[in-house]
Amino acid sequence: MTLKRDEPELPRPLSPQRLGAIRKRLLHWYTENEQPFPWRHARDPYAALVAAVCAQQTQMSRVLEVYDRWMIAFPTIQELAEASDEDAIRVWGRAGYPRRAMYLRRTARIVCDNFNGEIPKDRATLERLPGIGPFTAAIVLNFGHGIDAAAIDTNITRVLGRLLFGDLQPALETPARHIRWATERLLPEHQATRWNPALMDFGASICTPNPKCDRCPLTNLCAAHAAFKGGAAARAVQAQGAFRGSQREIRGMIMSMLRETDSPLGREAVLKDVARHAGCKRSRVLLAEQSLINDGLIRLTDHKLSLGRN
């Protein structure tokens, strides 16, 4: 077999027959297992943007709650653009990684100021907006504008790395350029709105870190199946450090105190209270405070702390 430039060598050739079978079986699986997420059928670029940002580093089981709350508070991109930092952070609540709320708001302002409130259809332009990377851009193009674009997330990487390259733990083993090639090669024309979520949902429910091969319709097409059938296991991806006692926990305590009041809080009272509840030195709370200020999530004015940069 003669490889085209930039085409990786596969453990099993990706013949037209195998390619067609993968697409057919996975799309059939999706037809029977599709999740009714509202942004997948709305053809609303703003809804797609919010959903994609909510999904960053968050399990889909938690995304819908955040998405619904956000869309009730800011149903249009114009209303989000007119909101304050504080508004966005409060609505985001305890969803984690609150910088995402700030990115959404900043993107809304740029879109309204520079693009007449219309979210761009050009991928490169999208990726220049705050907090929008390749995955989020692809979701906006797919579900918002009906434009084909290959998406890559953790689940898609796991599915394609196993299916085509035989790697048991693709997050650690499969080169990123190979995954990029695979997403582009397998993407069926004019079906990105079904194909990308099919891969994501399949990775979340079937081709999980410990795959459910007995329920997989792709076993005889999968380059990794023989190894799993023989008893091999995927190496664990290094988990994030424990939350308890971490700087993340201290940051969260500060944010929680500020979300629970409508008025600025005295800085010294916040520092003292957080240090007491966290059981840590004041110096660690000061570091957490400064990191939140640097991220634009809180501000210090006249010895008082408030949410947001402005």
JSON list of C-alpha atoms in Angstrom, two decimals, residues 26-114:
[
{"chain": "A", "resi": 26, "resn": "LEU", "atom": "CA", "xyz": [-21.69, 4.07, 14.00]},
{"chain": "A", "resi": 27, "resn": "LEU", "atom": "CA", "xyz": [-24.43, 6.20, 12.47]},
{"chain": "A", "resi": 28, "resn": "HIS", "atom": "CA", "xyz": [-26.89, 3.35, 12.94]},
{"chain": "A", "resi": 29, "resn": "TRP", "atom": "CA", "xyz": [-25.85, 3.11, 16.58]},
{"chain": "A", "resi": 30, "resn": "TYR", "atom": "CA", "xyz": [-26.36, 6.86, 16.93]},
{"chain": "A", "resi": 31, "resn": "THR", "atom": "CA", "xyz": [-29.85, 6.68, 15.42]},
{"chain": "A", "resi": 32, "resn": "GLU", "atom": "CA", "xyz": [-30.83, 4.28, 18.18]},
{"chain": "A", "resi": 33, "resn": "ASN", "atom": "CA", "xyz": [-28.96, 6.05, 20.98]},
{"chain": "A", "resi": 34, "resn": "GLU", "atom": "CA", "xyz": [-29.09, 9.76, 20.15]},
{"chain": "A", "resi": 35, "resn": "GLN", "atom": "CA", "xyz": [-29.28, 12.07, 23.15]},
{"chain": "A", "resi": 36, "resn": "PRO", "atom": "CA", "xyz": [-31.89, 14.86, 22.82]},
{"chain": "A", "resi": 37, "resn": "PHE", "atom": "CA", "xyz": [-29.59, 17.77, 23.64]},
{"chain": "A", "resi": 38, "resn": "PRO", "atom": "CA", "xyz": [-31.36, 20.97, 22.53]},
{"chain": "A", "resi": 39, "resn": "TRP", "atom": "CA", "xyz": [-28.39, 22.62, 20.81]},
{"chain": "A", "resi": 40, "resn": "ARG", "atom": "CA", "xyz": [-27.96, 19.70, 18.39]},
{"chain": "A", "resi": 41, "resn": "HIS", "atom": "CA", "xyz": [-31.11, 20.59, 16.48]},
{"chain": "A", "resi": 42, "resn": "ALA", "atom": "CA", "xyz": [-31.56, 24.30, 17.18]},
{"chain": "A", "resi": 43, "resn": "ARG", "atom": "CA", "xyz": [-29.33, 25.56, 14.32]},
{"chain": "A", "resi": 44, "resn": "ASP", "atom": "CA", "xyz": [-28.47, 28.43, 16.62]},
{"chain": "A", "resi": 45, "resn": "PRO", "atom": "CA", "xyz": [-24.77, 29.43, 16.60]},
{"chain": "A", "resi": 46, "resn": "TYR", "atom": "CA", "xyz": [-25.08, 31.06, 20.03]},
{"chain": "A", "resi": 47, "resn": "ALA", "atom": "CA", "xyz": [-26.67, 27.95, 21.57]},
{"chain": "A", "resi": 48, "resn": "ALA", "atom": "CA", "xyz": [-23.94, 25.81, 20.01]},
{"chain": "A", "resi": 49, "resn": "LEU", "atom": "CA", "xyz": [-21.26, 28.13, 21.38]},
{"chain": "A", "resi": 50, "resn": "VAL", "atom": "CA", "xyz": [-22.66, 28.02, 24.90]},
{"chain": "A", "resi": 51, "resn": "ALA", "atom": "CA", "xyz": [-23.00, 24.22, 24.79]},
{"chain": "A", "resi": 52, "resn": "ALA", "atom": "CA", "xyz": [-19.45, 23.72, 23.51]},
{"chain": "A", "resi": 53, "resn": "VAL", "atom": "CA", "xyz": [-17.93, 26.00, 26.15]},
{"chain": "A", "resi": 54, "resn": "CYS", "atom": "CA", "xyz": [-19.98, 24.30, 28.88]},
{"chain": "A", "resi": 55, "resn": "ALA", "atom": "CA", "xyz": [-18.71, 20.92, 27.65]},
{"chain": "A", "resi": 56, "resn": "GLN", "atom": "CA", "xyz": [-15.03, 21.85, 27.96]},
{"chain": "A", "resi": 57, "resn": "GLN", "atom": "CA", "xyz": [-13.50, 19.67, 30.70]},
{"chain": "A", "resi": 58, "resn": "THR", "atom": "CA", "xyz": [-17.00, 18.74, 31.89]},
{"chain": "A", "resi": 59, "resn": "GLN", "atom": "CA", "xyz": [-18.92, 15.47, 31.69]},
{"chain": "A", "resi": 60, "resn": "MET", "atom": "CA", "xyz": [-21.99, 15.70, 29.47]},
{"chain": "A", "resi": 61, "resn": "SER", "atom": "CA", "xyz": [-24.19, 14.64, 32.38]},
{"chain": "A", "resi": 62, "resn": "ARG", "atom": "CA", "xyz": [-23.44, 18.02, 34.00]},
{"chain": "A", "resi": 63, "resn": "VAL", "atom": "CA", "xyz": [-23.46, 20.14, 30.87]},
{"chain": "A", "resi": 64, "resn": "LEU", "atom": "CA", "xyz": [-27.23, 20.32, 30.39]},
{"chain": "A", "resi": 65, "resn": "GLU", "atom": "CA", "xyz": [-27.82, 21.88, 33.82]},
{"chain": "A", "resi": 66, "resn": "VAL", "atom": "CA", "xyz": [-25.29, 24.64, 33.21]},
{"chain": "A", "resi": 67, "resn": "TYR", "atom": "CA", "xyz": [-26.50, 25.17, 29.64]},
{"chain": "A", "resi": 68, "resn": "ASP", "atom": "CA", "xyz": [-30.14, 25.51, 30.68]},
{"chain": "A", "resi": 69, "resn": "ARG", "atom": "CA", "xyz": [-29.31, 27.95, 33.47]},
{"chain": "A", "resi": 70, "resn": "TRP", "atom": "CA", "xyz": [-27.16, 30.06, 31.16]},
{"chain": "A", "resi": 71, "resn": "MET", "atom": "CA", "xyz": [-29.70, 30.20, 28.33]},
{"chain": "A", "resi": 72, "resn": "ILE", "atom": "CA", "xyz": [-32.46, 31.26, 30.73]},
{"chain": "A", "resi": 73, "resn": "ALA", "atom": "CA", "xyz": [-30.31, 34.09, 32.05]},
{"chain": "A", "resi": 74, "resn": "PHE", "atom": "CA", "xyz": [-28.83, 35.13, 28.69]},
{"chain": "A", "resi": 75, "resn": "PRO", "atom": "CA", "xyz": [-31.13, 33.85, 25.91]},
{"chain": "A", "resi": 76, "resn": "THR", "atom": "CA", "xyz": [-29.36, 35.84, 23.19]},
{"chain": "A", "resi": 77, "resn": "ILE", "atom": "CA", "xyz": [-25.79, 36.85, 22.54]},
{"chain": "A", "resi": 78, "resn": "GLN", "atom": "CA", "xyz": [-26.85, 40.51, 22.73]},
{"chain": "A", "resi": 79, "resn": "GLU", "atom": "CA", "xyz": [-28.14, 40.05, 26.28]},
{"chain": "A", "resi": 80, "resn": "LEU", "atom": "CA", "xyz": [-24.92, 38.32, 27.28]},
{"chain": "A", "resi": 81, "resn": "ALA", "atom": "CA", "xyz": [-22.87, 41.15, 25.77]},
{"chain": "A", "resi": 82, "resn": "GLU", "atom": "CA", "xyz": [-24.78, 43.64, 27.92]},
{"chain": "A", "resi": 83, "resn": "ALA", "atom": "CA", "xyz": [-24.23, 41.64, 31.12]},
{"chain": "A", "resi": 84, "resn": "SER", "atom": "CA", "xyz": [-21.48, 42.30, 33.64]},
{"chain": "A", "resi": 85, "resn": "ASP", "atom": "CA", "xyz": [-18.66, 40.01, 34.68]},
{"chain": "A", "resi": 86, "resn": "GLU", "atom": "CA", "xyz": [-20.46, 39.53, 37.97]},
{"chain": "A", "resi": 87, "resn": "ASP", "atom": "CA", "xyz": [-23.68, 38.49, 36.24]},
{"chain": "A", "resi": 88, "resn": "ALA", "atom": "CA", "xyz": [-21.87, 35.87, 34.17]},
{"chain": "A", "resi": 89, "resn": "ILE", "atom": "CA", "xyz": [-19.94, 34.43, 37.12]},
{"chain": "A", "resi": 90, "resn": "ARG", "atom": "CA", "xyz": [-23.06, 34.18, 39.29]},
{"chain": "A", "resi": 91, "resn": "VAL", "atom": "CA", "xyz": [-25.02, 32.36, 36.59]},
{"chain": "A", "resi": 92, "resn": "TRP", "atom": "CA", "xyz": [-22.11, 30.00, 35.97]},
{"chain": "A", "resi": 93, "resn": "GLY", "atom": "CA", "xyz": [-22.24, 29.13, 39.65]},
{"chain": "A", "resi": 94, "resn": "ARG", "atom": "CA", "xyz": [-20.34, 26.07, 40.85]},
{"chain": "A", "resi": 95, "resn": "ALA", "atom": "CA", "xyz": [-19.90, 24.51, 37.41]},
{"chain": "A", "resi": 96, "resn": "GLY", "atom": "CA", "xyz": [-16.12, 24.71, 37.67]},
{"chain": "A", "resi": 97, "resn": "TYR", "atom": "CA", "xyz": [-13.49, 26.52, 35.61]},
{"chain": "A", "resi": 98, "resn": "PRO", "atom": "CA", "xyz": [-15.35, 29.86, 35.88]},
{"chain": "A", "resi": 99, "resn": "ARG", "atom": "CA", "xyz": [-13.02, 31.49, 33.37]},
{"chain": "A", "resi": 100, "resn": "ARG", "atom": "CA", "xyz": [-15.28, 29.88, 30.79]},
{"chain": "A", "resi": 101, "resn": "ALA", "atom": "CA", "xyz": [-18.06, 32.27, 31.84]},
{"chain": "A", "resi": 102, "resn": "MET", "atom": "CA", "xyz": [-15.72, 35.20, 31.32]},
{"chain": "A", "resi": 103, "resn": "TYR", "atom": "CA", "xyz": [-14.66, 33.91, 27.91]},
{"chain": "A", "resi": 104, "resn": "LEU", "atom": "CA", "xyz": [-18.29, 33.60, 26.82]},
{"chain": "A", "resi": 105, "resn": "ARG", "atom": "CA", "xyz": [-19.07, 37.13, 27.88]},
{"chain": "A", "resi": 106, "resn": "ARG", "atom": "CA", "xyz": [-15.98, 38.60, 26.23]},
{"chain": "A", "resi": 107, "resn": "THR", "atom": "CA", "xyz": [-16.70, 36.71, 23.03]},
{"chain": "A", "resi": 108, "resn": "ALA", "atom": "CA", "xyz": [-20.27, 38.02, 23.09]},
{"chain": "A", "resi": 109, "resn": "ARG", "atom": "CA", "xyz": [-19.02, 41.60, 23.31]},
{"chain": "A", "resi": 110, "resn": "ILE", "atom": "CA", "xyz": [-16.55, 41.12, 20.46]},
{"chain": "A", "resi": 111, "resn": "VAL", "atom": "CA", "xyz": [-19.21, 39.49, 18.27]},
{"chain": "A", "resi": 112, "resn": "CYS", "atom": "CA", "xyz": [-21.70, 42.28, 18.96]},
{"chain": "A", "resi": 113, "resn": "ASP", "atom": "CA", "xyz": [-19.12, 45.05, 18.54]},
{"chain": "A", "resi": 114, "resn": "ASN", "atom": "CA", "xyz": [-17.27, 43.70, 15.51]}
]
